[in-house]
mmCIF file of C-alpha atoms and ligand atoms in Angstrom:
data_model
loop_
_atom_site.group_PDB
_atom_site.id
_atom_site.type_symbol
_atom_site.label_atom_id
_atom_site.label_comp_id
_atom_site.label_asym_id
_atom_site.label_seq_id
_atom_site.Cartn_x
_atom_site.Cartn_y
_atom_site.Cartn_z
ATOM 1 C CA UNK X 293 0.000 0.000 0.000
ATOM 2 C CA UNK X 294 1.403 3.023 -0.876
ATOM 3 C CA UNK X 295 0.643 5.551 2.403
ATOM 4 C CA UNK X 296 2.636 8.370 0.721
ATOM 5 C CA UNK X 297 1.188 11.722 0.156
ATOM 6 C CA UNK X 298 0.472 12.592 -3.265
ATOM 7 C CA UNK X 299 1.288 16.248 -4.228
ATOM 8 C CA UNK X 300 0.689 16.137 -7.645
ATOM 9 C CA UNK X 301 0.034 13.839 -10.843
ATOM 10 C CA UNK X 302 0.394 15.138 -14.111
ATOM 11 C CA UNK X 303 -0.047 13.466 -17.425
ATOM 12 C CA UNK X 304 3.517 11.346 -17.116
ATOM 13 C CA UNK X 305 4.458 12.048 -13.898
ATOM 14 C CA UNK X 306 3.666 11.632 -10.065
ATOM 15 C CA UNK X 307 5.172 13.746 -7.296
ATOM 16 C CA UNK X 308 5.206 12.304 -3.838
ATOM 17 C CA UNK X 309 5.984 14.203 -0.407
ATOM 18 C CA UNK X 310 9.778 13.282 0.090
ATOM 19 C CA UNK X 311 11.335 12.105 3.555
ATOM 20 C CA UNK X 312 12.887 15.979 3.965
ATOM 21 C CA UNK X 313 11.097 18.844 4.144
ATOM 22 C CA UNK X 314 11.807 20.796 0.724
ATOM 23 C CA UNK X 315 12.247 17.283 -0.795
ATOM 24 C CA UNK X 316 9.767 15.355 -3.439
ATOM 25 C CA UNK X 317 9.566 12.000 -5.121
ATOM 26 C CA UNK X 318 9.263 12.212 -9.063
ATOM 27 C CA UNK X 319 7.435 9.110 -10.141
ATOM 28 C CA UNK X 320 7.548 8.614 -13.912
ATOM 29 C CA UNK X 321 4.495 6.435 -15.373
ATOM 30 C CA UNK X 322 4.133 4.694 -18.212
ATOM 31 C CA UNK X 323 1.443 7.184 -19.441
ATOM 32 C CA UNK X 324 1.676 8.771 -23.280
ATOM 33 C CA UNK X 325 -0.637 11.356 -23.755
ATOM 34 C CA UNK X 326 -0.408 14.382 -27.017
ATOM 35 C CA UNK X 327 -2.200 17.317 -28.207
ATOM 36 C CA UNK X 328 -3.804 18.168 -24.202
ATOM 37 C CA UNK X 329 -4.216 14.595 -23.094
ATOM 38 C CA UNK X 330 -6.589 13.986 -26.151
ATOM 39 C CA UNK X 331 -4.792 11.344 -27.246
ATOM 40 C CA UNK X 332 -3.499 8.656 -24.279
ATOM 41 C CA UNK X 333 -2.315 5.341 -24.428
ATOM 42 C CA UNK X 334 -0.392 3.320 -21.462
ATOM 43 C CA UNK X 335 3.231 2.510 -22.938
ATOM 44 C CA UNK X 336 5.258 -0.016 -20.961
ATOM 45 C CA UNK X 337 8.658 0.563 -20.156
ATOM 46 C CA UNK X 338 8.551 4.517 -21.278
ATOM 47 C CA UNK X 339 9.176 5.776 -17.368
ATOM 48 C CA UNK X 340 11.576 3.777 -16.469
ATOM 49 C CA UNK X 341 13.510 4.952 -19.403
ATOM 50 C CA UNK X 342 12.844 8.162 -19.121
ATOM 51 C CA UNK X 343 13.735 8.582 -15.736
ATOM 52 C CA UNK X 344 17.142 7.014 -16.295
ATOM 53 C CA UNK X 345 17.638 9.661 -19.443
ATOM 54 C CA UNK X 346 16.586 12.538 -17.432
ATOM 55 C CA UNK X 347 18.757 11.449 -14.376
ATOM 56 C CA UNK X 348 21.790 11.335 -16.673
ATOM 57 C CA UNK X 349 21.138 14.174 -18.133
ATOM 58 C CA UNK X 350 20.036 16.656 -14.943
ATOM 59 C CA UNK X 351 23.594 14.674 -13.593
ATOM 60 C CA UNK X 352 25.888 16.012 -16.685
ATOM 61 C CA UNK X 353 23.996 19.703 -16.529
ATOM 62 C CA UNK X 354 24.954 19.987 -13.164
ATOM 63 C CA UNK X 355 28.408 19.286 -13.943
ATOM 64 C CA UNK X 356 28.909 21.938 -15.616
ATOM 65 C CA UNK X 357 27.314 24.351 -13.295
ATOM 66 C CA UNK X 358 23.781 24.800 -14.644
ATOM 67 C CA UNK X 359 21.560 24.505 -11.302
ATOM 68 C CA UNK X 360 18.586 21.810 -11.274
ATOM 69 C CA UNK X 361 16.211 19.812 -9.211
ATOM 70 C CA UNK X 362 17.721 16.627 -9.410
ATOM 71 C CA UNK X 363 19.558 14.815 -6.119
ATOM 72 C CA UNK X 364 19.451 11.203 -6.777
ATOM 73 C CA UNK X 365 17.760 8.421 -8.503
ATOM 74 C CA UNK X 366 15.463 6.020 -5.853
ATOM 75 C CA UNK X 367 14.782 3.064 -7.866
ATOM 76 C CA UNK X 368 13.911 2.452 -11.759
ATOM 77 C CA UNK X 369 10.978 4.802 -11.675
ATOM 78 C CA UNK X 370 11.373 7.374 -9.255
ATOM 79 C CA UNK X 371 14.261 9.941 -8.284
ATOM 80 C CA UNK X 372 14.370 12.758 -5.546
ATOM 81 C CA UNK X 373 14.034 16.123 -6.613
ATOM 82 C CA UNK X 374 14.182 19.723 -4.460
ATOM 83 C CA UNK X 375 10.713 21.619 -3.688
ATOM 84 C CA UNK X 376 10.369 24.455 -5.957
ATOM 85 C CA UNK X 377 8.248 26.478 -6.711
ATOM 86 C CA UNK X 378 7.475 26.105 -10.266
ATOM 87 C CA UNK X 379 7.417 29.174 -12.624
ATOM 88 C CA UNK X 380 4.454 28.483 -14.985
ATOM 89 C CA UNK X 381 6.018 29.054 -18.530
ATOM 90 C CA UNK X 382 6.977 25.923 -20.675
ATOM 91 C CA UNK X 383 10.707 27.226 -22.319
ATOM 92 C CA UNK X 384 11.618 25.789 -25.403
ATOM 93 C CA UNK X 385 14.240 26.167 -27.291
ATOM 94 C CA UNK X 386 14.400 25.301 -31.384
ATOM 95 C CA UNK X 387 17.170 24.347 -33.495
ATOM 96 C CA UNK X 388 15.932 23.191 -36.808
ATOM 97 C CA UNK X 389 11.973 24.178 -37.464
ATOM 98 C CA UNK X 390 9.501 21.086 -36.681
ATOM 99 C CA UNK X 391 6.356 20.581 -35.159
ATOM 100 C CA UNK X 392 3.957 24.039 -34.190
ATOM 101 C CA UNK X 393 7.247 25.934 -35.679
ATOM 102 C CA UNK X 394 6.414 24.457 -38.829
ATOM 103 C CA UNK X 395 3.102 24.938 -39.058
ATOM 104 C CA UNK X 396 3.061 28.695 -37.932
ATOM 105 C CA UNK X 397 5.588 29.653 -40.465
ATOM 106 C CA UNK X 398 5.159 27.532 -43.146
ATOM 107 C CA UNK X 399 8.297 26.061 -42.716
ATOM 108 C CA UNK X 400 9.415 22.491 -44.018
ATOM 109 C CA UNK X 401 10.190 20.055 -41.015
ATOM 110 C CA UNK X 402 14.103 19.740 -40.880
ATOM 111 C CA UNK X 403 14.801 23.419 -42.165
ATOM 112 C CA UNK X 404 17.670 24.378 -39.793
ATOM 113 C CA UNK X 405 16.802 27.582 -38.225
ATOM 114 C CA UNK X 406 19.442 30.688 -38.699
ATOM 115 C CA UNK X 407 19.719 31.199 -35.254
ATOM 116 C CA UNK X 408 18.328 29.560 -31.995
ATOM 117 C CA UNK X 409 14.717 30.293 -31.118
ATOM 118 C CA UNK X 410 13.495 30.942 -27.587
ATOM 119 C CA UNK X 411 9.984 30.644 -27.307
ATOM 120 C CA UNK X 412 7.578 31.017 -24.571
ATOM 121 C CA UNK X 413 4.617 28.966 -23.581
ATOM 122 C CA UNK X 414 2.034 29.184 -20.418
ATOM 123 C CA UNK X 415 1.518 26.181 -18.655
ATOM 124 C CA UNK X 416 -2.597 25.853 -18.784
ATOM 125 C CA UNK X 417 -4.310 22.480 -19.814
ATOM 126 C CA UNK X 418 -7.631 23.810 -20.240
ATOM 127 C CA UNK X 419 -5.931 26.807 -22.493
ATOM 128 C CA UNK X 420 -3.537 23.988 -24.134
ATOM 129 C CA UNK X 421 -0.677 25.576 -23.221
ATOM 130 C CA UNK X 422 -0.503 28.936 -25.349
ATOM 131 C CA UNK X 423 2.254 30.814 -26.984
ATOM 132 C CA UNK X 424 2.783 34.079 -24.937
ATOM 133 C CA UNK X 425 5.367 36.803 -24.955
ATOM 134 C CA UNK X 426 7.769 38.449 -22.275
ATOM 135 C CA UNK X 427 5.523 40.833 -21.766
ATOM 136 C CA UNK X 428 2.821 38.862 -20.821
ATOM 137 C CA UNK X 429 5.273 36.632 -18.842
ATOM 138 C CA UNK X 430 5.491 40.271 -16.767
ATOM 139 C CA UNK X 431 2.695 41.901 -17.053
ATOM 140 C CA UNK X 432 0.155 38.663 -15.444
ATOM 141 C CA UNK X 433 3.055 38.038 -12.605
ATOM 142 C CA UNK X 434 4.250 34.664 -13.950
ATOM 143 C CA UNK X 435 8.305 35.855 -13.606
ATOM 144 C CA UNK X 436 9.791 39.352 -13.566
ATOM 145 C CA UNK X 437 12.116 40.238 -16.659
ATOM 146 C CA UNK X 438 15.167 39.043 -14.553
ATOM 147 C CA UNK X 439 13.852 35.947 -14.143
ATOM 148 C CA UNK X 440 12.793 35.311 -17.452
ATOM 149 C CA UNK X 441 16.638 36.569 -18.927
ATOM 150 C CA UNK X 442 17.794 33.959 -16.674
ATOM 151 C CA UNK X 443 15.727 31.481 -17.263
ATOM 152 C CA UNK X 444 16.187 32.299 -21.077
ATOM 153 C CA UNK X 445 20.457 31.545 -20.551
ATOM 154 C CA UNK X 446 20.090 28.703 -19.218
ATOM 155 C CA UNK X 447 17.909 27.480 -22.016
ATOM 156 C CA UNK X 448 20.496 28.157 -24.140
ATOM 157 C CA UNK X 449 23.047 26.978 -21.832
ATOM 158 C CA UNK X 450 21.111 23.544 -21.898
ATOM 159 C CA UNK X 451 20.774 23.684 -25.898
ATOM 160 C CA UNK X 452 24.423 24.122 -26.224
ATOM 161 C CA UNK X 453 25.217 21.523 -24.060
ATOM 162 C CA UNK X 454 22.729 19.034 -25.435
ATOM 163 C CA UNK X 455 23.174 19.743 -28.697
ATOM 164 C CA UNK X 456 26.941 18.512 -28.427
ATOM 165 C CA UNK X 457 25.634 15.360 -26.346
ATOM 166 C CA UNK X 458 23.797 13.824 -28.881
ATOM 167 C CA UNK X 459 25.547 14.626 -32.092
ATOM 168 C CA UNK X 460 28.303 12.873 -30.405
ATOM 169 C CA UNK X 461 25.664 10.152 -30.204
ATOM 170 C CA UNK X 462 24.585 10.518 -33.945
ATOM 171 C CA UNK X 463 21.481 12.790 -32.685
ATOM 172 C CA UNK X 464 20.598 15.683 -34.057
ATOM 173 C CA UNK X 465 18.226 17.596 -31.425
ATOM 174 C CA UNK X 466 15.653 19.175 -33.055
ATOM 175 C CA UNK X 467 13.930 21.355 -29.962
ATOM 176 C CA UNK X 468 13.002 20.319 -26.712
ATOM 177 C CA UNK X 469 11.151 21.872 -23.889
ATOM 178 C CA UNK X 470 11.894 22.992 -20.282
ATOM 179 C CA UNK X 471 10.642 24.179 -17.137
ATOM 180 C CA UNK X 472 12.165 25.871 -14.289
ATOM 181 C CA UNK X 473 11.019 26.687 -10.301
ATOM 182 C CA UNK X 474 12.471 28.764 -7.811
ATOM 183 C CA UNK X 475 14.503 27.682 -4.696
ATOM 184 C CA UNK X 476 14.896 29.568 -1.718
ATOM 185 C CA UNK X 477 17.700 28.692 0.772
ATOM 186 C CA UNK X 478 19.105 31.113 3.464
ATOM 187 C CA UNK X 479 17.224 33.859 2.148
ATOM 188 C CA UNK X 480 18.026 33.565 -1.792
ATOM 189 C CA UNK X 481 16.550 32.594 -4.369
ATOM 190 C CA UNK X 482 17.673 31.029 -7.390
ATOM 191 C CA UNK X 483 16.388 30.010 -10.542
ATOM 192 C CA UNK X 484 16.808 25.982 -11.528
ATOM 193 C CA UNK X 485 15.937 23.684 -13.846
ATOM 194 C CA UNK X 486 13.211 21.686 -12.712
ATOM 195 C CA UNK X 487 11.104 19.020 -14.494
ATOM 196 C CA UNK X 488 12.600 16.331 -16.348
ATOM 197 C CA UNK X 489 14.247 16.364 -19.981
ATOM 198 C CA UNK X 490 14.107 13.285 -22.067
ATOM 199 C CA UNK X 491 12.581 11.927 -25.316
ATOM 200 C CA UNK X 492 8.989 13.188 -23.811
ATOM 201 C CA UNK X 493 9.955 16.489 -24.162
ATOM 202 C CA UNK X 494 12.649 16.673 -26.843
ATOM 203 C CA UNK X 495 12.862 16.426 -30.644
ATOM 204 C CA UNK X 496 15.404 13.744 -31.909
ATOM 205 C CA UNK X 497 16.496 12.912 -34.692
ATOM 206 C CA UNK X 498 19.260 10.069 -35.960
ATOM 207 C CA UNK X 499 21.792 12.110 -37.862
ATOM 208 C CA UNK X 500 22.321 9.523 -40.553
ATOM 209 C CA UNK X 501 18.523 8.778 -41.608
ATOM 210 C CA UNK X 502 16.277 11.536 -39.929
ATOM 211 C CA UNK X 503 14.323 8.291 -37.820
ATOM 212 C CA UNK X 504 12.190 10.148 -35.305
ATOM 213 C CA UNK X 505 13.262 8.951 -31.746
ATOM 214 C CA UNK X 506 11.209 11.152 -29.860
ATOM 215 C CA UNK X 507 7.566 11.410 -28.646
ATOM 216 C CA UNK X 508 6.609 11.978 -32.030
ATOM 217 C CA UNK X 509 6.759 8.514 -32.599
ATOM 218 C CA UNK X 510 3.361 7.995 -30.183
ATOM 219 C CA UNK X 511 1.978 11.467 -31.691
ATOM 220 C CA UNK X 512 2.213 10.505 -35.324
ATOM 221 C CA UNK X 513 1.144 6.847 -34.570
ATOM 222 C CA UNK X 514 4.979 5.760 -36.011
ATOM 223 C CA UNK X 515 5.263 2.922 -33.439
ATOM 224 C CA UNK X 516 8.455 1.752 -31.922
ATOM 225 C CA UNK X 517 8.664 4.287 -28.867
ATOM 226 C CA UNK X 518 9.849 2.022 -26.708
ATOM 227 C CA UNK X 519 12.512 0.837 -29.025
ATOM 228 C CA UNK X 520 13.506 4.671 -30.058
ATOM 229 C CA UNK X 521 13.810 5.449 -26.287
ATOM 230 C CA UNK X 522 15.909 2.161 -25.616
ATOM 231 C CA UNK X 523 18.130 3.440 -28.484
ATOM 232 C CA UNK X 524 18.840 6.537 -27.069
ATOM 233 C CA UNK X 525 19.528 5.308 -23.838
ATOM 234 C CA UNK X 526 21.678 2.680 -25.098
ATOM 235 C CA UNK X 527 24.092 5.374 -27.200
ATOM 236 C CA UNK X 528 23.901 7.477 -23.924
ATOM 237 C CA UNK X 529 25.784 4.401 -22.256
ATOM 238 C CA UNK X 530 22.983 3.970 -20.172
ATOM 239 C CA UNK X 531 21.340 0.204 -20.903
ATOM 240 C CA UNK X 532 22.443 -2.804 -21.811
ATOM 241 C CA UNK X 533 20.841 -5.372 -23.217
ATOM 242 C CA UNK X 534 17.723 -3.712 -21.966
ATOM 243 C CA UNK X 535 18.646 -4.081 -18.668
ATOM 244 C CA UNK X 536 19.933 -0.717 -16.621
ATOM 245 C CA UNK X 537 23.134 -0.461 -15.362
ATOM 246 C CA UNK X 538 25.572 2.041 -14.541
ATOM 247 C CA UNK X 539 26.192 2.957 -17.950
ATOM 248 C CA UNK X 540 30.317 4.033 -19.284
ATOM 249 C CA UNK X 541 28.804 6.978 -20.631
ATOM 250 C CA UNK X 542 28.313 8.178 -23.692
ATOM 251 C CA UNK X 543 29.217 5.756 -26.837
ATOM 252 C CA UNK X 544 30.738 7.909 -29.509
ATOM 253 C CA UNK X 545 29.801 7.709 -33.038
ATOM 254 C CA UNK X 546 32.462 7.824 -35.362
ATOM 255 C CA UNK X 547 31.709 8.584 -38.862
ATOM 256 C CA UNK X 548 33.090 5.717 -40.874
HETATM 257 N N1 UDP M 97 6.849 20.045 -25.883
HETATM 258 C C1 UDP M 97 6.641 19.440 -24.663
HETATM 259 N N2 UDP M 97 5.459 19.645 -24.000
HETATM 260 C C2 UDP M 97 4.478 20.431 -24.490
HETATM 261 C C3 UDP M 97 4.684 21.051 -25.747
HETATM 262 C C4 UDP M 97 5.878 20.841 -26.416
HETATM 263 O O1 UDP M 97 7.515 18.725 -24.151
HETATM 264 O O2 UDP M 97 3.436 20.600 -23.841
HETATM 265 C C5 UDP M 97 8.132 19.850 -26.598
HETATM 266 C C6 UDP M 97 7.974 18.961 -27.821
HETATM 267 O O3 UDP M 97 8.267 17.611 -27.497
HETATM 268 C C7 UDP M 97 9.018 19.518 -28.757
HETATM 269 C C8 UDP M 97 9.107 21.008 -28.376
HETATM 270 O O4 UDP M 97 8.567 21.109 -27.070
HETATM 271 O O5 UDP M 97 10.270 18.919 -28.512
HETATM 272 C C9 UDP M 97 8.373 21.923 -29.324
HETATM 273 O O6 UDP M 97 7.055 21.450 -29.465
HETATM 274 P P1 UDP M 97 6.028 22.144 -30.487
HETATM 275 O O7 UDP M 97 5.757 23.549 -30.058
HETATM 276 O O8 UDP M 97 6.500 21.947 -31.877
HETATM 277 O O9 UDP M 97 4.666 21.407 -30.202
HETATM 278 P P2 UDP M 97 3.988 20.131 -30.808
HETATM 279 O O10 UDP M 97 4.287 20.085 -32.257
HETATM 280 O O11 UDP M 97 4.599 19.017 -30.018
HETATM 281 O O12 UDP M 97 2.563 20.370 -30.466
#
């Protein structure tokens, strides 16, 4: 029986009172769900995967200095994670246009962008999650504009980093999505990544044949999540065989 308090549940994800004050459990489920929870279906294995990617990847951010959430992973579904409090703009960042890009500008999928885009979403189910601006970031309270520059840098700070992760892994990342919260501690506060990135939230794509191994796979009924998700995990270093283990980090793709 499980006597923990729930504080949350989202569409893929649980949080769970933690055993420190300012502490929470982040239980990933096996839930898909696209375009506002319209479409759902249960896919087995997807948390577990995605909580290992999003471990390894909150683990390398923090290594080189970009502030998040994560402390450490509990068992094949669940990690701990700081309290924050969570600023309620989705971030995401674009590389190459795909996706809502693509359809607002008329722009093929896989045209590489001239520049990175920062773009700015409100976190609202029942409004699905519009596109707003910095001004109405400001101007309704969500974050003030030094929050949002922050926020904004380490965006891009992620992006960089990630972008040089996966090519290294024959990925080309497309866009992805983040969220951050605020943590106060002795009287400051600071802005951190919060959330979780993996395949949910990202755009990949295999540099040699453009195969989708992303969430896209479950929106555009393409089948093989699971397997895409594996795949990534398994050039991250992460899995074995299917099985998890510590991982010997990333596996780098030579180009033959
Ligand atoms: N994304 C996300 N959650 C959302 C909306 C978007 O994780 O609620 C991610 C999505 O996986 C993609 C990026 O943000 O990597 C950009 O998504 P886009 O705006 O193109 O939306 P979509 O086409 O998925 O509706």
């Amino acid at each position: 029986m499980n006597r923990r308090r729930r504080v949350y549940e989202g569409k893929a994800k649980i949080l769970y009172e933690g055993p420190e004050p300012g502490t929470l459990v982040q239980h990933f489920k096996d839930d898909a769900t696209a375009f506002n929870a319209k479409k759902h279906d249960t896919i087995e294995g997807k948390g577990v995967l995605n909580n290992r990617i999003s471990e390894f990847i909150f683990l390398k951010l923090g290594d080189i200095g970009v502030p998040t959430h994560f402390m450490k992973r509990l068992n094949m579904r669940e990690q701990l994670i700081r309290e924050v409090e969570i600023i309620p703009v989705e971030v995401v960042v674009r590389n190459v246009a795909a996706g809502s890009l693509s359809k607002r500008m008329g722009l093929d999928e896989g045209t590489q962008l001239p520049r990175s885009i920062v773009e700015f979403y409100y976190k609202s189910d029942e409004l699905d999650d519009p596109m707003v601006s910095e001004e109405h970031i400001t101007a309704f309270g969500w974050a003030n504009p030094q929050e949002i520059d922050e926020m904004m840098a380490l965006a891009l700070r992620v992006n960089d980093f990630l972008t040089g992760l996966f090519l290294g892994i024959g990925i080309r990342l497309i866009d992805f999505k983040c969220e951050f919260g605020r943590l106060y501690e002795n009287e400051i506060m600071r802005i951190i990544l919060a959330d979780e990135i993996s395949p949910d939230c990202c755009r990949l794509w295999d540099v040699e044949t453009d195969d989708k191994m992303d969430k896209d796979r479950f929106r555009r009924d393409l089948g093989g999540l699971v397997e895409a998700y594996q795949e990534v995990a398994r050039r991250l270093g992460l899995f074995v065989e299917n099985r998890p283990s510590e991982g010997s980090g990333p596996v780098l793709v030579t180009s033959k």
